[in-house]
Short mmCIF file of C-alpha atoms in Angstrom, two decimals:
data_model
loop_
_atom_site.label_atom_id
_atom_site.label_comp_id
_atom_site.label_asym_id
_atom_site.label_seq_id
_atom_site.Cartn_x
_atom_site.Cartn_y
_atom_site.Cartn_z
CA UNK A 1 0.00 0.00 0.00
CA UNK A 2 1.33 3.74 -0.45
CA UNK A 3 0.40 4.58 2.92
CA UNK A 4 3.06 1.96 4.42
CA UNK A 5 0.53 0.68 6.77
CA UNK A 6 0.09 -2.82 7.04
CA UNK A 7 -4.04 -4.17 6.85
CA UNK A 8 -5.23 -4.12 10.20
CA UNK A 9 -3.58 -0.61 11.08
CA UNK A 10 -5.25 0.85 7.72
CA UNK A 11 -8.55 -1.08 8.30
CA UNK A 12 -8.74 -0.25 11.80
CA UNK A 13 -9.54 3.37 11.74
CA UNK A 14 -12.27 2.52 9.33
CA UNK A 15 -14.21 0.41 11.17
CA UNK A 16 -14.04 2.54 14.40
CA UNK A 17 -15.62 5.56 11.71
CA UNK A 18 -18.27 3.41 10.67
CA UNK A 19 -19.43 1.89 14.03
CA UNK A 20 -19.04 5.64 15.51
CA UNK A 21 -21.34 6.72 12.71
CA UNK A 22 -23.74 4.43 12.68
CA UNK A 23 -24.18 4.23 16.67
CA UNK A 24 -24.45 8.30 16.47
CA UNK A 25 -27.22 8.25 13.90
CA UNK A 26 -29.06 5.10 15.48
CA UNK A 27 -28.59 7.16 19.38
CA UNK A 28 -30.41 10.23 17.46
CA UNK A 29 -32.79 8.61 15.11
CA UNK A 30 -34.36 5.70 16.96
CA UNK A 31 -35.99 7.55 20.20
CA UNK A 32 -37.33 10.20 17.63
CA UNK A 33 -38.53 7.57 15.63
CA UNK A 34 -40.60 5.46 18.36
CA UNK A 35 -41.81 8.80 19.39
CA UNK A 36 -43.33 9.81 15.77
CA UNK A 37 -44.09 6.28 15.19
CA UNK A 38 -46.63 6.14 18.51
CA UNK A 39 -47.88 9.49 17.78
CA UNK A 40 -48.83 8.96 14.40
CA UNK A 41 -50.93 4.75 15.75
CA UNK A 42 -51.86 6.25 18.85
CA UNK A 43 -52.43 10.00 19.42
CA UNK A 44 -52.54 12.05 16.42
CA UNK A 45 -56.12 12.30 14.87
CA UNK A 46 -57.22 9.80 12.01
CA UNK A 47 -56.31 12.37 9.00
CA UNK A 48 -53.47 13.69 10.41
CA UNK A 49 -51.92 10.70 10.86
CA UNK A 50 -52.47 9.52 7.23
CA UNK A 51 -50.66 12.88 6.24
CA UNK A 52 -47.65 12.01 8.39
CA UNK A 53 -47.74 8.05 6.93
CA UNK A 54 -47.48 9.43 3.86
CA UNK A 55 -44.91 12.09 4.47
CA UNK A 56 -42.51 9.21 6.31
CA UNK A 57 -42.89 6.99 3.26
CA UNK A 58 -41.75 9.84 0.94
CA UNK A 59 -39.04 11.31 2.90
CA UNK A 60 -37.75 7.07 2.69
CA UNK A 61 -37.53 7.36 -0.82
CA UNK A 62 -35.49 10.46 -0.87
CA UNK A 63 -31.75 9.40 -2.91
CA UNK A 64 -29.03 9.25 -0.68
CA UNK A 65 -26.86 12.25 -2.42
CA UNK A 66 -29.97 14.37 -1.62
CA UNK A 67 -29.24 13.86 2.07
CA UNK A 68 -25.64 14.53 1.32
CA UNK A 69 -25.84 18.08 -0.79
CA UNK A 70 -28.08 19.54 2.35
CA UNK A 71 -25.68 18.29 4.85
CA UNK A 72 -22.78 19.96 3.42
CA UNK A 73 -24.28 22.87 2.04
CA UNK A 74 -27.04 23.56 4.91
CA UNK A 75 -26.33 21.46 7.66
CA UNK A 76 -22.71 21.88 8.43
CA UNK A 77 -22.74 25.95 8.64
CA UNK A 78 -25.64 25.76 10.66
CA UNK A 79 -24.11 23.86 13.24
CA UNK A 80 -20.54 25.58 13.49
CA UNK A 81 -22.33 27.80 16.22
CA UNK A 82 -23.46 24.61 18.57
CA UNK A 83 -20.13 22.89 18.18
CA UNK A 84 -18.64 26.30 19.48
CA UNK A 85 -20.87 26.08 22.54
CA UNK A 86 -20.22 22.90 23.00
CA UNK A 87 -16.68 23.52 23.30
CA UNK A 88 -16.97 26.51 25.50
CA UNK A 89 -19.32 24.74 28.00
CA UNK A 90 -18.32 21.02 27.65
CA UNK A 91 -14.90 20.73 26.62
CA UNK A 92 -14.07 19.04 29.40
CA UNK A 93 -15.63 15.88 27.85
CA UNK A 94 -13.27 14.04 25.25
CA UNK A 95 -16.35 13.79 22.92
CA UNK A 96 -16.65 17.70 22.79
CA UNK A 97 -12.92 18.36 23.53
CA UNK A 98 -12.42 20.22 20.18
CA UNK A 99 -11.41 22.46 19.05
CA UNK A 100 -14.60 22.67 16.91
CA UNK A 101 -14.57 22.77 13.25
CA UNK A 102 -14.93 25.62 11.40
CA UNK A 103 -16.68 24.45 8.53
CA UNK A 104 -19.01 22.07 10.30
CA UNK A 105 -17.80 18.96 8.31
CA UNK A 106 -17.65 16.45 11.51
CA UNK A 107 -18.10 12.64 12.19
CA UNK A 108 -20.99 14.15 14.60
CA UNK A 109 -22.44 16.10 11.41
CA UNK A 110 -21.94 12.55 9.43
CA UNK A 111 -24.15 10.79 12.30
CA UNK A 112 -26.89 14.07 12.04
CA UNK A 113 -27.20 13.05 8.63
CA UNK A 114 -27.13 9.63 8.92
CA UNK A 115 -29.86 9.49 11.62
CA UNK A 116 -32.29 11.56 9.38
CA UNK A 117 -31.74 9.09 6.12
CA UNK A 118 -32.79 5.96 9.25
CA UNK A 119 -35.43 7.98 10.90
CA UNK A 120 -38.54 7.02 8.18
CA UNK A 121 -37.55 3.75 8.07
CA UNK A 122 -37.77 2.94 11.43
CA UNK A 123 -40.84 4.74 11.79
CA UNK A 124 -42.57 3.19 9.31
CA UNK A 125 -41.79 -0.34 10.79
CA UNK A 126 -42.43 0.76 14.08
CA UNK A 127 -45.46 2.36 13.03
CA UNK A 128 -47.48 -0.69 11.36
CA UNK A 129 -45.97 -3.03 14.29
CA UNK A 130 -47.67 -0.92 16.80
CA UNK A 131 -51.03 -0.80 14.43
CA UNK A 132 -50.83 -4.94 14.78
CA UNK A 133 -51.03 -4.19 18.74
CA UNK A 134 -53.71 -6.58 19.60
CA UNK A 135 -56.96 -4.06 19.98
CA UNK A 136 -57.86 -7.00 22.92
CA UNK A 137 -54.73 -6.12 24.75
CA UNK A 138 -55.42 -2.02 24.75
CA UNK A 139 -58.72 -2.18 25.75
CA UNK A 140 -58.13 -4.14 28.88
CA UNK A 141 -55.67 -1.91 30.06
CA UNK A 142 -58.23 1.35 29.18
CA UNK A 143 -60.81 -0.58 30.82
CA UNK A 144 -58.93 -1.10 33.58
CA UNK A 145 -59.05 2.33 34.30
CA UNK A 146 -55.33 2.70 32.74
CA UNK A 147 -54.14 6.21 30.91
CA UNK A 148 -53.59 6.50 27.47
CA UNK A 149 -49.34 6.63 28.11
CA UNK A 150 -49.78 3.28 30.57
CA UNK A 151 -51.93 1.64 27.80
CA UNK A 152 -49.11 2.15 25.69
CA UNK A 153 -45.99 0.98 27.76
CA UNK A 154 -48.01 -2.18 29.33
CA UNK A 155 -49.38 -3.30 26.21
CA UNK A 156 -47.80 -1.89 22.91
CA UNK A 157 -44.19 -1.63 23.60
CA UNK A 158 -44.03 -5.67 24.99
CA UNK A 159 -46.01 -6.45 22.04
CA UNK A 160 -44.00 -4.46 19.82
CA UNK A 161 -40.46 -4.63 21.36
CA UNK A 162 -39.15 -7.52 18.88
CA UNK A 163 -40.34 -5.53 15.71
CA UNK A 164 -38.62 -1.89 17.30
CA UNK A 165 -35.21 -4.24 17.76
CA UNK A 166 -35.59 -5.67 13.97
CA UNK A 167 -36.60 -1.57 12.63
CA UNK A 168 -33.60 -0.72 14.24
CA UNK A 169 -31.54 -2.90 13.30
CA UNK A 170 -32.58 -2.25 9.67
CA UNK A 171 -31.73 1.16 10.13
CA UNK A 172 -28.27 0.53 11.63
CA UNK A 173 -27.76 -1.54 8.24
CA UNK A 174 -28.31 1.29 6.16
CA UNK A 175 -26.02 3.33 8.09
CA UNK A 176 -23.21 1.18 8.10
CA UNK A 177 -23.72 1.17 4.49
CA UNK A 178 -24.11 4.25 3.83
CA UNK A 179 -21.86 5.82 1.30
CA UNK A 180 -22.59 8.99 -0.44
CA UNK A 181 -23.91 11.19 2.30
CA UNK A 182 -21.02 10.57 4.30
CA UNK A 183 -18.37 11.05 1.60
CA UNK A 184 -20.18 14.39 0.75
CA UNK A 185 -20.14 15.66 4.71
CA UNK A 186 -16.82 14.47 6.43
CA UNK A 187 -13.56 15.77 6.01
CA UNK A 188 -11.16 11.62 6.98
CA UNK A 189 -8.56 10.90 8.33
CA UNK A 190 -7.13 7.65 9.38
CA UNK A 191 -7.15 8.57 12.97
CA UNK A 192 -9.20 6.86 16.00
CA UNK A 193 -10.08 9.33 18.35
CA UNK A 194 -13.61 9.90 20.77
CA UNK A 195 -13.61 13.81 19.39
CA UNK A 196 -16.85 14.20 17.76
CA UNK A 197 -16.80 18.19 16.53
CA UNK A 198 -13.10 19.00 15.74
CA UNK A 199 -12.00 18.47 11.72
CA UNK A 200 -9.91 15.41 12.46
CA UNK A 201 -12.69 12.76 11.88
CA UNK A 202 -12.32 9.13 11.19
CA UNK A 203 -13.56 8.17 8.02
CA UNK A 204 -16.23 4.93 7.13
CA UNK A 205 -15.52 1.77 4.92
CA UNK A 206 -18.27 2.63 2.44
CA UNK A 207 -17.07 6.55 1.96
CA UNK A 208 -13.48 5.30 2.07
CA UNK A 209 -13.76 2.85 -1.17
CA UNK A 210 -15.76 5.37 -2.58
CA UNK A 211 -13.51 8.26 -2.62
CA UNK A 212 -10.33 6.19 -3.04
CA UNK A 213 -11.65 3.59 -5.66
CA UNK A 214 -11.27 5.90 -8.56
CA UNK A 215 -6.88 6.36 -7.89
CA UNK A 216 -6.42 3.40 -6.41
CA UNK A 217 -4.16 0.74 -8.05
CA UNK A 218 -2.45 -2.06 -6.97
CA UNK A 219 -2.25 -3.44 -3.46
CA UNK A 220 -4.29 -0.09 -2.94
CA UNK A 221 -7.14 -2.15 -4.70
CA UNK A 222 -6.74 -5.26 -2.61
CA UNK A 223 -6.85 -3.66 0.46
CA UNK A 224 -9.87 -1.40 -0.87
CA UNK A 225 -11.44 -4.55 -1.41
CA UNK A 226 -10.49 -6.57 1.74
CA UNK A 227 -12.30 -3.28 3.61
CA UNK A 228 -15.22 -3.74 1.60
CA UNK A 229 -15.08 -7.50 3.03
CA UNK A 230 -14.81 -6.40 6.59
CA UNK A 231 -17.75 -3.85 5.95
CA UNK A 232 -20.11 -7.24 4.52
CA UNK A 233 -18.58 -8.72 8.10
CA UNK A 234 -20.13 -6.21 10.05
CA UNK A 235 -23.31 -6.22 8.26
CA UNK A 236 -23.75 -10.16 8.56
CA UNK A 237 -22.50 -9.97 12.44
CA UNK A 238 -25.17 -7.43 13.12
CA UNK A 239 -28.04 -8.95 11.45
CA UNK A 240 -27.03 -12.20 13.04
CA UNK A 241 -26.95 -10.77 16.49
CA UNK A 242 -30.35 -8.99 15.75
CA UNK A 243 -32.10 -11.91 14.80
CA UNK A 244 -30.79 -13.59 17.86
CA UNK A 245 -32.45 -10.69 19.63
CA UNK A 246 -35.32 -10.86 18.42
CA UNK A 247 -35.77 -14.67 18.59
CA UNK A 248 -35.90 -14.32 21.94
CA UNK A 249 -37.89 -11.93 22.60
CA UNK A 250 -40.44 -13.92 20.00
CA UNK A 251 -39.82 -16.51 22.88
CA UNK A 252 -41.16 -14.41 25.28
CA UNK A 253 -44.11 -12.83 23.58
CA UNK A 254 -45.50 -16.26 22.53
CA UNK A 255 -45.10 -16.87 26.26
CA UNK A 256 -47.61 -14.58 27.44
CA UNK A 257 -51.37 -15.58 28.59
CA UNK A 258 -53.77 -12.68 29.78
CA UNK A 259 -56.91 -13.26 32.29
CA UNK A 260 -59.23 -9.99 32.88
CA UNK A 261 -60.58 -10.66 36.26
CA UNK A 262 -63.48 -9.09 38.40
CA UNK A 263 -63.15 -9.55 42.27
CA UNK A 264 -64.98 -9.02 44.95
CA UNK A 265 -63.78 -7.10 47.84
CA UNK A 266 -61.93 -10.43 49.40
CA UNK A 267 -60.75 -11.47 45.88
CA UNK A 268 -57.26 -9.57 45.86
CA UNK A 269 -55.28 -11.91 48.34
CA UNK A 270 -56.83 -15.02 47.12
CA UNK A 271 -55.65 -13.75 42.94
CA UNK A 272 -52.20 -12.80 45.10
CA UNK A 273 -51.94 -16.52 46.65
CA UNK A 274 -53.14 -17.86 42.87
CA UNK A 275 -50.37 -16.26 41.19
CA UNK A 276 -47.71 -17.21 43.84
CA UNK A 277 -49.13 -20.72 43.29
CA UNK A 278 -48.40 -20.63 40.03
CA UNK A 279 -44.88 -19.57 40.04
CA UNK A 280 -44.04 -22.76 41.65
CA UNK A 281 -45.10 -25.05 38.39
CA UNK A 282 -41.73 -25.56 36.01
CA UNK A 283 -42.73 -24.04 33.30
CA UNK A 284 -43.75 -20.33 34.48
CA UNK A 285 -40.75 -17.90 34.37
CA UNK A 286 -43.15 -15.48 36.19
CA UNK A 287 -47.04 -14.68 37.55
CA UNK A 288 -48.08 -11.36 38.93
CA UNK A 289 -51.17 -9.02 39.42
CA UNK A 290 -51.52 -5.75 37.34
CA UNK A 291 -53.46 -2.38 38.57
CA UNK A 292 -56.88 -2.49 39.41
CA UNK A 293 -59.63 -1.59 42.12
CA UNK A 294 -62.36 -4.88 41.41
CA UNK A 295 -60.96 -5.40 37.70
CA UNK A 296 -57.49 -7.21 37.56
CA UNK A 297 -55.22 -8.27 34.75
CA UNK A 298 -53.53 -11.33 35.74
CA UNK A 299 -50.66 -11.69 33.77
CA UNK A 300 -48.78 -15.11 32.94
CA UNK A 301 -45.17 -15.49 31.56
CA UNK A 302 -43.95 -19.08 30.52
CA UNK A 303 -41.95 -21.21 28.66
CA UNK A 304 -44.26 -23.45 27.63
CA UNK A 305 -47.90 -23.64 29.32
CA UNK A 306 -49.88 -25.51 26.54
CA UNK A 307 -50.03 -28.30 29.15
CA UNK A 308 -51.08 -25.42 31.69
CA UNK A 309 -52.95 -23.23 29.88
CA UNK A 310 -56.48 -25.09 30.88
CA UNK A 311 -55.97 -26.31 34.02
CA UNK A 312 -54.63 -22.29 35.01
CA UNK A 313 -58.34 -20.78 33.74
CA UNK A 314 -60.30 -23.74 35.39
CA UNK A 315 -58.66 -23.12 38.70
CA UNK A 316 -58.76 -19.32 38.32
CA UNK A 317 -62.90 -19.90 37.52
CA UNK A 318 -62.82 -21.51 41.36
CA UNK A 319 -61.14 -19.18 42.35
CA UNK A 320 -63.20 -17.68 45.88
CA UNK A 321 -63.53 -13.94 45.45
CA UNK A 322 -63.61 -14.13 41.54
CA UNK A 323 -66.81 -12.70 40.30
CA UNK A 324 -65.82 -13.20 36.76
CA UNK A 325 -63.73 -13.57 33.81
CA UNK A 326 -64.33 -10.78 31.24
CA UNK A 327 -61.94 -11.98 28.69
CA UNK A 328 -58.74 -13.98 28.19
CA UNK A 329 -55.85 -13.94 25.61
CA UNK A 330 -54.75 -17.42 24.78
CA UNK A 331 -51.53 -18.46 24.19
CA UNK A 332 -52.86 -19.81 20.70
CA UNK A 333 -54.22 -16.12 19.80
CA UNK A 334 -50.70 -14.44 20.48
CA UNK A 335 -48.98 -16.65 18.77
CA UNK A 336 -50.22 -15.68 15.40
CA UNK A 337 -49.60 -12.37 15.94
CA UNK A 338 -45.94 -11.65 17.02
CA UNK A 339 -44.28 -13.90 14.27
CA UNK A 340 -42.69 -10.66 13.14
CA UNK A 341 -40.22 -11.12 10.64
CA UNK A 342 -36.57 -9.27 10.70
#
């Protein structure tokens, strides 16, 4: 190579860029994109929210270079002033130890970018997996005199939390592959260092073969190449470890069984005793009692409780103090649901 540096000290800066990158613009984009995602299922009126679907599918379609030309020529000058202030107030920090670049063209500018190009893809896969949210699930919780937010975070995100781990890792693909946007904002180096706002930056795989591929020759090419291999590494190692994720969290959603109980005023300590009863059997990873003043959701989490699953509701039907059972879930139900592709 011209450089003089052997593989791993040429290929090592590159791979710290691109993971810096991509965990900048998945920090940024993925909290945003829950957020618009749950506004847009659960809060936002019917119209409105078809406005937004639409706008989120369009900005997804938007060319990468796009992204790129209003980083560089918007973007970056915009945010000189913020990197100065971060500087003066948090230099102390080694990400904001500067000093700040004056033209804007960052690794943190790089991950701005980068998080916008994710954030409609996300949302629109977090979106439609919170629209499959049982409607069963949501109105037990409402009925149980829960608010709209605790509706959401007892029975949409544990439905949804496999599908918001495969959106994100989708999006963290697409910024480890990103190429264009990145080559247009940074200003590389082959450097490692935590500095997110001064103009030494560590540059990505993708931008790297793309803005040395044209005057590269010889081992040059090789080792262009062998990056590119390490880059298809990363990919396959993420999406690996992602579907691993989300395996197991499929696990534990098909592991769930739901009983919507009304009890009398003696009926609390005898549900209580039930679900302390049930811990005991080998199967149940867990059994416990959610809000309520006479309505209760008794809540069931197993490995495997086919064998159970009857023998639980007969028992719970006995049960002294229950009054009766407004509705159950069935392991069988959820299970169709929550097979949720990465």
């Amino acid at each position: 190579m011209k450089s003089g540096l052997s593989f791993p000290a040429y290929v090592g800066p590159l791979i710290y860029g691109t993971l810096l990158a991509a965990v900048i613009a998945l920090v940024l984009a993925v909290p945003v994109a829950i957020g618009v995602a749950l506004f847009i299922s659960h809060f936002s009126p019917r119209r409105l929210s078809a406005v937004f679907g639409y706008v989120i599918d369009l900005l997804a379609a938007v060319p990468s270079v796009v992204y790129g030309a209003w980083g560089i020529i918007f973007l970056a000058p915009t945010i000189v002033p913020f990197y100065r202030w971060l500087f003066e107030n948090l230099g102390f920090i080694p990400l904001f130890a500067g000093p700040p670049s004056a033209t804007g063209s960052t690794i943190l500018t790089a991950g701005i970018v980068l998080a916008i190009m994710v954030l409609p893809i996300v949302t629109a896969i977090c979106r439609e997996i919170f629209l499959q949210t049982p409607r069963l699930h949501q109105e037990a919780a409402l009925a149980l005199g829960a608010t709209r937010w605790e509706m959401v975070r007892m029975a949409v995100f544990p439905y949804a939390r496999s599908g918001i781990v495969s959106a994100s890792m989708l999006g963290l693909g697409r910024a480890l592959g990103e190429t264009m946007a990145v080559a247009m904002v940074l200003s590389p180096a082959l450097v490692v260092t935590p500095n997110l706002i001064s103009s030494t930056n560590p540059n990505t795989i993708a931008s790297n073969i793309a803005l040395s591929f044209p005057e590269a020759s010889g081992l040059t090419v090789n080792a262009l190449i062998a990056s590119g291999l390490v880059l298809f590494v990363i990919t396959f190692a993420v999406n690996f470890a992602a579907r691993a994720i989300v395996d197991r969290r499929k696990v534990g959603l098909n592991a769930h069984v739901f009983a919507q109980v009304k009890l009398n005023a003696h009926g609390r300590a005898n549900l209580d005793e039930f679900s302390a009863t049930i811990r005991g059997f080998p199967e149940v990873l867990d059994a416990y009692v959610l809000m309520g003043t006479t309505d209760f959701m008794l809540r069931i989490v197993a490995r495997d409780i086919d064998a159970y699953e009857r023998f639980f509701f007969d028992q719970l039907s006995k049960l002294p103090g229950v009054q009766e059972i407004n509705s159950t879930v069935a392991l069988s139900e959820i299970k169709s649901t929550t097979e949720l592709p990465l």
